[in-house]
N, CA, C and O atoms as a printed pandas DataFrame, in Angstrom:
     atom_number atom_name residue_name chain_id  residue_number  x_coord  y_coord  z_coord
0              1         N          GLY        A               1    0.797   -1.333   -0.130
1              2        CA          GLY        A               1   -0.049    0.155   -0.042
2              3         C          GLY        A               1    0.983    1.219   -0.026
3              4         O          GLY        A               1    2.172    1.035    0.234
4              5         N          THR        A               2    0.403    2.397   -0.339
5              6        CA          THR        A               2    0.873    3.679   -0.146
6              7         C          THR        A               2    0.560    4.124    1.069
7              8         O          THR        A               2   -0.413    3.730    1.713
8              9         N          HIS        A               3    1.533    5.133    1.509
9             10        CA          HIS        A               3    1.310    6.110    2.644
10            11         C          HIS        A               3    1.355    7.475    2.300
11            12         O          HIS        A               3    2.334    7.901    1.686
12            13         N          THR        A               4    0.248    8.357    2.674
13            14        CA          THR        A               4    0.446    9.603    2.531
14            15         C          THR        A               4    0.835   10.443    3.710
15            16         O          THR        A               4    0.199   10.411    4.763
16            17         N          ILE        A               5    1.846   11.163    3.523
17            18        CA          ILE        A               5    2.566   11.693    4.737
18            19         C          ILE        A               5    2.505   13.134    4.763
19            20         O          ILE        A               5    3.027   13.824    3.886
20            21         N          CYS        A               6    1.842   13.630    5.809
21            22        CA          CYS        A               6    1.454   15.025    5.935
22            23         C          CYS        A               6    2.097   15.607    7.272
23            24         O          CYS        A               6    2.124   15.026    8.357
24            25         N          ASP        A               7    2.680   17.041    6.941
25            26        CA          ASP        A               7    3.344   17.580    8.238
26            27         C          ASP        A               7    2.338   18.227    9.154
27            28         O          ASP        A               7    1.226   18.509    8.706
28            29         N          ARG        A               8    2.644   18.473   10.370
29            30        CA          ARG        A               8    1.779   19.012   11.501
30            31         C          ARG        A               8    1.217   20.203   11.188
31            32         O          ARG        A               8    0.042   20.397   11.496
32            33         N          LYS        A               9    1.905   21.111   10.579
33            34        CA          LYS        A               9    1.334   22.379   10.221
34            35         C          LYS        A               9    0.079   22.374    9.065
35            36         O          LYS        A               9   -0.913   23.098    8.982
36            37         N          PHE        A              10    0.534   21.287    8.239
37            38        CA          PHE        A              10   -0.718   21.319    7.060
38            39         C          PHE        A              10   -1.999   20.707    7.622
39            40         O          PHE        A              10   -3.122   21.076    7.280
40            41         N          LEU        A              11   -1.712   19.611    8.632
41            42        CA          LEU        A              11   -2.964   19.032    9.301
42            43         C          LEU        A              11   -3.750   20.125   10.112
43            44         O          LEU        A              11   -4.977   20.213   10.094
44            45         N          LEU        A              12   -2.992   20.871   10.758
45            46        CA          LEU        A              12   -3.608   22.125   11.713
46            47         C          LEU        A              12   -4.195   22.911   10.922
47            48         O          LEU        A              12   -5.320   23.218   11.314
48            49         N          GLU        A              13   -3.803   23.476    9.719
49            50        CA          GLU        A              13   -4.528   24.345    8.787
50            51         C          GLU        A              13   -5.616   23.823    8.100
51            52         O          GLU        A              13   -6.399   24.604    7.559
52            53         N          CYS        A              14   -5.826   22.328    8.025
53            54        CA          CYS        A              14   -6.811   21.766    7.463
54            55         C          CYS        A              14   -7.914   21.541    8.501
55            56         O          CYS        A              14   -9.026   21.200    8.098
56            57         N          LYS        A              15   -7.679   21.713    9.845
57            58        CA          LYS        A              15   -8.678   21.594   10.655
58            59         C          LYS        A              15   -9.693   23.077   10.783
59            60         O          LYS        A              15  -10.836   23.166   11.231
60            61         N          ASN        A              16   -8.820   24.130   10.226
61            62        CA          ASN        A              16   -9.508   25.374   10.306
62            63         C          ASN        A              16  -10.198   25.494    9.097
63            64         O          ASN        A              16  -10.819   26.553    8.997
64            65         N          SER        A              17  -10.286   24.649    8.052
65            66        CA          SER        A              17  -10.796   24.949    6.719
66            67         C          SER        A              17  -12.301   25.127    6.743
67            68         O          SER        A              17  -12.873   24.406    7.561
68            69         N          PRO        A              18  -13.077   25.949    6.005
69            70        CA          PRO        A              18  -14.457   25.868    6.032
70            71         C          PRO        A              18  -14.984   24.555    5.497
71            72         O          PRO        A              18  -16.134   24.268    5.830
72            73         N          VAL        A              19  -14.395   23.803    4.805
73            74        CA          VAL        A              19  -14.911   22.620    4.169
74            75         C          VAL        A              19  -14.896   21.633    5.544
75            76         O          VAL        A              19  -15.896   20.955    5.785
76            77         N          ALA        A              20  -13.923   21.592    6.276
77            78        CA          ALA        A              20  -13.949   20.667    7.397
78            79         C          ALA        A              20  -14.975   20.963    8.551
79            80         O          ALA        A              20  -15.187   20.176    9.474
80            81         N          ARG        A              21  -15.581   22.167    8.401
81            82        CA          ARG        A              21  -16.684   22.427    9.471
82            83         C          ARG        A              21  -17.908   22.584    8.989
83            84         O          ARG        A              21  -18.760   23.175    9.652
84            85         N          THR        A              22  -18.162   22.088    7.795
85            86        CA          THR        A              22  -19.506   21.589    7.120
86            87         C          THR        A              22  -19.675   20.090    7.013
87            88         O          THR        A              22  -18.760   19.412    6.546
88            89         N          PRO        A              23  -20.837   19.526    7.439
89            90        CA          PRO        A              23  -21.024   18.194    7.100
90            91         C          PRO        A              23  -21.574   17.861    5.506
91            92         O          PRO        A              23  -22.169   18.635    4.757
92            93         N          PRO        A              24  -21.232   16.659    5.291
93            94        CA          PRO        A              24  -21.454   16.382    3.840
94            95         C          PRO        A              24  -22.872   16.872    3.387
95            96         O          PRO        A              24  -23.707   17.023    4.278
96            97         N          CYS        A              25  -23.173   17.095    2.289
97            98        CA          CYS        A              25  -24.486   17.565    1.816
98            99         C          CYS        A              25  -25.553   16.128    1.950
99           100         O          CYS        A              25  -26.616   16.121    2.570
100          101         N          CYS        A              26  -25.005   15.054    1.263
101          102        CA          CYS        A              26  -25.897   13.904    1.353
102          103         C          CYS        A              26  -25.873   13.064    2.390
103          104         O          CYS        A              26  -26.154   11.873    2.258
104          105         N          LEU        A              27  -25.528   13.615    3.551
105          106        CA          LEU        A              27  -25.259   12.624    4.916
106          107         C          LEU        A              27  -26.795   12.176    5.394
107          108         O          LEU        A              27  -27.620   13.046    5.676
108          109         N          PRO        A              28  -27.105   10.813    5.463
109          110        CA          PRO        A              28  -28.453   10.296    5.815
110          111         C          PRO        A              28  -28.653   10.985    7.442
111          112         O          PRO        A              28  -27.731   11.257    8.211
112          113         N          GLN        A              29  -29.665   11.111    7.614
113          114        CA          GLN        A              29  -30.249   11.554    9.071
114          115         C          GLN        A              29  -30.386   10.361    9.770
115          116         O          GLN        A              29  -31.291    9.571    9.503
116          117         N          THR        A              30  -29.518   10.153   10.690
117          118        CA          THR        A              30  -29.634    9.041   11.725
118          119         C          THR        A              30  -29.772    9.563   13.106
119          120         O          THR        A              30  -28.753   10.000   13.640
120          121         N          PRO        A              31  -30.846    9.578   13.731
121          122        CA          PRO        A              31  -30.958    9.970   15.027
122          123         C          PRO        A              31  -30.034    9.408   16.112
123          124         O          PRO        A              31  -30.030    8.192   16.303
124          125         N          GLY        A              32  -29.288   10.182   16.798
125          126        CA          GLY        A              32  -28.356    9.871   17.932
126          127         C          GLY        A              32  -26.953    9.547   17.069
127          128         O          GLY        A              32  -25.989    9.080   17.676
128          129         N          VAL        A              33  -26.888    9.771   15.862
129          130        CA          VAL        A              33  -25.566    9.609   15.236
130          131         C          VAL        A              33  -25.179   10.793   14.320
131          132         O          VAL        A              33  -24.115   11.407   14.395
132          133         N          THR        A              34  -26.260   11.053   13.378
133          134        CA          THR        A              34  -25.821   12.337   12.463
134          135         C          THR        A              34  -26.521   13.423   12.993
135          136         O          THR        A              34  -26.047   14.542   12.799
136          137         N          SER        A              35  -27.664   13.296   13.689
137          138        CA          SER        A              35  -28.385   14.269   14.439
138          139         C          SER        A              35  -28.676   13.823   15.627
139          140         O          SER        A              35  -28.624   12.608   15.816
140          141         N          LEU        A              36  -29.067   14.762   16.749
141          142        CA          LEU        A              36  -29.220   14.471   18.043
142          143         C          LEU        A              36  -30.841   13.849   18.159
143          144         O          LEU        A              36  -31.827   14.411   17.682
144          145         N          ALA        A              37  -30.844   12.740   18.806
145          146        CA          ALA        A              37  -32.030   12.079   18.990
146          147         C          ALA        A              37  -33.035   13.103   19.767
147          148         O          ALA        A              37  -32.726   14.071   20.462
148          149         N          GLN        A              38  -34.078   12.698   19.506
149          150        CA          GLN        A              38  -35.405   13.447   20.183
150          151         C          GLN        A              38  -35.371   13.526   21.717
151          152         O          GLN        A              38  -35.601   14.566   22.335
152          153         N          SER        A              39  -35.072   12.373   22.273
153          154        CA          SER        A              39  -34.800   12.242   23.823
154          155         C          SER        A              39  -33.717   13.231   24.082
155          156         O          SER        A              39  -33.743   14.187   24.857
156          157         N          SER        A              40  -32.582   12.759   23.151
157          158        CA          SER        A              40  -31.414   13.853   23.702
158          159         C          SER        A              40  -31.420   15.131   23.807
159          160         O          SER        A              40  -30.659   15.632   24.635
160          161         N          LEU        A              41  -32.264   15.974   23.010
161          162        CA          LEU        A              41  -32.650   17.347   22.715
162          163         C          LEU        A              41  -33.477   17.585   23.923
163          164         O          LEU        A              41  -33.160   18.594   24.554
164          165         N          VAL        A              42  -34.487   16.870   24.400
165          166        CA          VAL        A              42  -35.081   16.873   25.518
166          167         C          VAL        A              42  -34.298   17.083   26.764
167          168         O          VAL        A              42  -34.409   18.077   27.482
168          169         N          LYS        A              43  -33.535   16.126   26.964
169          170        CA          LYS        A              43  -32.246   15.979   28.061
170          171         C          LYS        A              43  -31.453   17.219   28.016
171          172         O          LYS        A              43  -31.110   17.678   29.106
172          173         N          LEU        A              44  -31.113   17.821   26.976
173          174        CA          LEU        A              44  -30.440   18.996   26.796
174          175         C          LEU        A              44  -31.185   20.123   27.279
175          176         O          LEU        A              44  -30.657   20.957   28.014
176          177         N          GLU        A              45  -32.301   20.191   26.934
177          178        CA          GLU        A              45  -33.115   21.238   27.443
178          179         C          GLU        A              45  -33.193   21.429   29.166
179          180         O          GLU        A              45  -32.993   22.445   29.832
180          181         N          GLU        A              46  -33.516   20.217   29.548
181          182        CA          GLU        A              46  -33.481   19.836   31.199
182          183         C          GLU        A              46  -32.293   20.317   31.604
183          184         O          GLU        A              46  -32.288   21.127   32.531
184          185         N          LEU        A              47  -31.035   19.902   30.973
185          186        CA          LEU        A              47  -29.740   20.315   31.620
186          187         C          LEU        A              47  -29.433   21.786   31.710
187          188         O          LEU        A              47  -28.827   22.325   32.637
188          189         N          LYS        A              48  -29.936   22.388   30.607
189          190        CA          LYS        A              48  -29.780   23.918   30.480
190          191         C          LYS        A              48  -30.684   24.694   31.517
191          192         O          LYS        A              48  -30.326   25.741   32.058
192          193         N          GLU        A              49  -31.989   24.018   31.750
193          194        CA          GLU        A              49  -32.724   24.929   32.591
194          195         C          GLU        A              49  -32.269   24.771   34.200
195          196         O          GLU        A              49  -32.317   25.589   35.118
196          197         N          ARG        A              50  -31.806   23.376   34.157
197          198        CA          ARG        A              50  -31.287   23.069   35.537
198          199         C          ARG        A              50  -30.046   23.740   35.934
199          200         O          ARG        A              50  -29.909   24.074   37.111
200          201         N          ASN        A              51  -29.043   23.994   34.988
201          202        CA          ASN        A              51  -27.775   24.940   35.165
202          203         C          ASN        A              51  -28.363   26.363   35.323
203          204         O          ASN        A              51  -27.734   27.043   36.134
204          205         N          GLU        A              52  -29.441   26.988   34.729
205          206        CA          GLU        A              52  -29.628   28.411   34.862
206          207         C          GLU        A              52  -30.397   28.362   36.134
207          208         O          GLU        A              52  -30.470   29.435   36.734
208          209         N          SER        A              53  -31.045   27.229   36.716
209          210        CA          SER        A              53  -31.811   27.796   38.025
210          211         C          SER        A              53  -30.664   27.474   39.162
211          212         O          SER        A              53  -30.699   28.030   40.259
212          213         N          GLU        A              54  -29.768   26.640   38.844
213          214        CA          GLU        A              54  -28.531   26.552   39.749
214          215         C          GLU        A              54  -27.678   27.820   40.000
215          216         O          GLU        A              54  -27.174   28.134   41.078
216          217         N          GLU        A              55  -27.591   28.554   38.733
217          218        CA          GLU        A              55  -26.876   29.785   38.627
218          219         C          GLU        A              55  -27.599   30.705   39.384
219          220         O          GLU        A              55  -26.946   31.361   40.195
220          221         N          ALA        A              56  -28.962   30.932   39.296
221          222        CA          ALA        A              56  -29.711   31.662   39.828
222          223         C          ALA        A              56  -29.652   31.477   41.518
223          224         O          ALA        A              56  -29.932   32.512   42.124
224          225         N          MET        A              57  -29.397   30.558   42.172
225          226        CA          MET        A              57  -29.434   30.255   43.589
226          227         C          MET        A              57  -28.395   31.289   44.181
227          228         O          MET        A              57  -27.505   31.694   43.433
228          229         N          PRO        A              58  -28.457   31.693   45.360
229          230        CA          PRO        A              58  -27.448   32.343   45.867
230          231         C          PRO        A              58  -26.390   31.491   46.451
231          232         O          PRO        A              58  -26.593   30.300   46.687
232          233         N          ASP        A              59  -25.388   32.016   46.663
233          234        CA          ASP        A              59  -24.032   30.932   46.941
234          235         C          ASP        A              59  -24.211   30.434   48.376
235          236         O          ASP        A              59  -24.248   31.127   49.393
236          237         N          GLN        A              60  -24.298   29.326   48.289
237          238        CA          GLN        A              60  -24.399   28.409   49.642
238          239         C          GLN        A              60  -23.225   27.391   49.956
239          240         O          GLN        A              60  -22.706   26.798   49.011
240          241         N          ASP        A              61  -22.848   27.198   51.084
241          242        CA          ASP        A              61  -21.642   26.201   51.314
242          243         C          ASP        A              61  -22.130   24.883   50.892
243          244         O          ASP        A              61  -23.285   24.525   51.123
244          245         N          GLN        A              62  -21.182   24.079   50.215
245          246        CA          GLN        A              62  -21.582   22.790   49.804
246          247         C          GLN        A              62  -22.018   22.056   50.698
247          248         O          GLN        A              62  -23.029   21.365   50.564
248          249         N          PHE        A              63  -21.320   22.106   51.724
249          250        CA          PHE        A              63  -21.393   21.132   53.011
250          251         C          PHE        A              63  -21.813   21.880   54.277
251          252         O          PHE        A              63  -21.302   22.980   54.487
252          253         N          GLU        A              64  -22.671   21.393   55.106
253          254        CA          GLU        A              64  -23.153   22.146   56.318
254          255         C          GLU        A              64  -22.466   21.407   57.536
255          256         O          GLU        A              64  -22.724   20.229   57.783
256          257         N          MET        A              65  -21.578   22.160   58.284
257          258        CA          MET        A              65  -20.648   21.450   59.395
258          259         C          MET        A              65  -21.384   21.726   60.588
259          260         O          MET        A              65  -21.761   22.870   60.838
260          261         N          ASP        A              66  -21.698   20.409   61.614
261          262        CA          ASP        A              66  -22.200   20.621   62.566
262          263         C          ASP        A              66  -21.013   20.679   63.684
263          264         O          ASP        A              66  -20.231   19.731   63.771
264          265         N          ILE        A              67  -20.894   21.874   64.577
265          266        CA          ILE        A              67  -19.730   21.930   65.340
266          267         C          ILE        A              67  -20.054   21.887   66.690
267          268         O          ILE        A              67  -19.165   21.926   67.541
């Protein structure tokens, strides 16, 4: 077989290419693989809401100590 040898600089430049940032046009829609599953979307929304509500709470000690 043949081996293609690329240097590190070239590979790092390819990572930032606009072509590398867009998915292929004819990619099939597979829930959970190429697109988020519906249940995953619901879980993400719940996590966002939970994080927002935790941020809104005043600072409290993580553990209460009885002395």
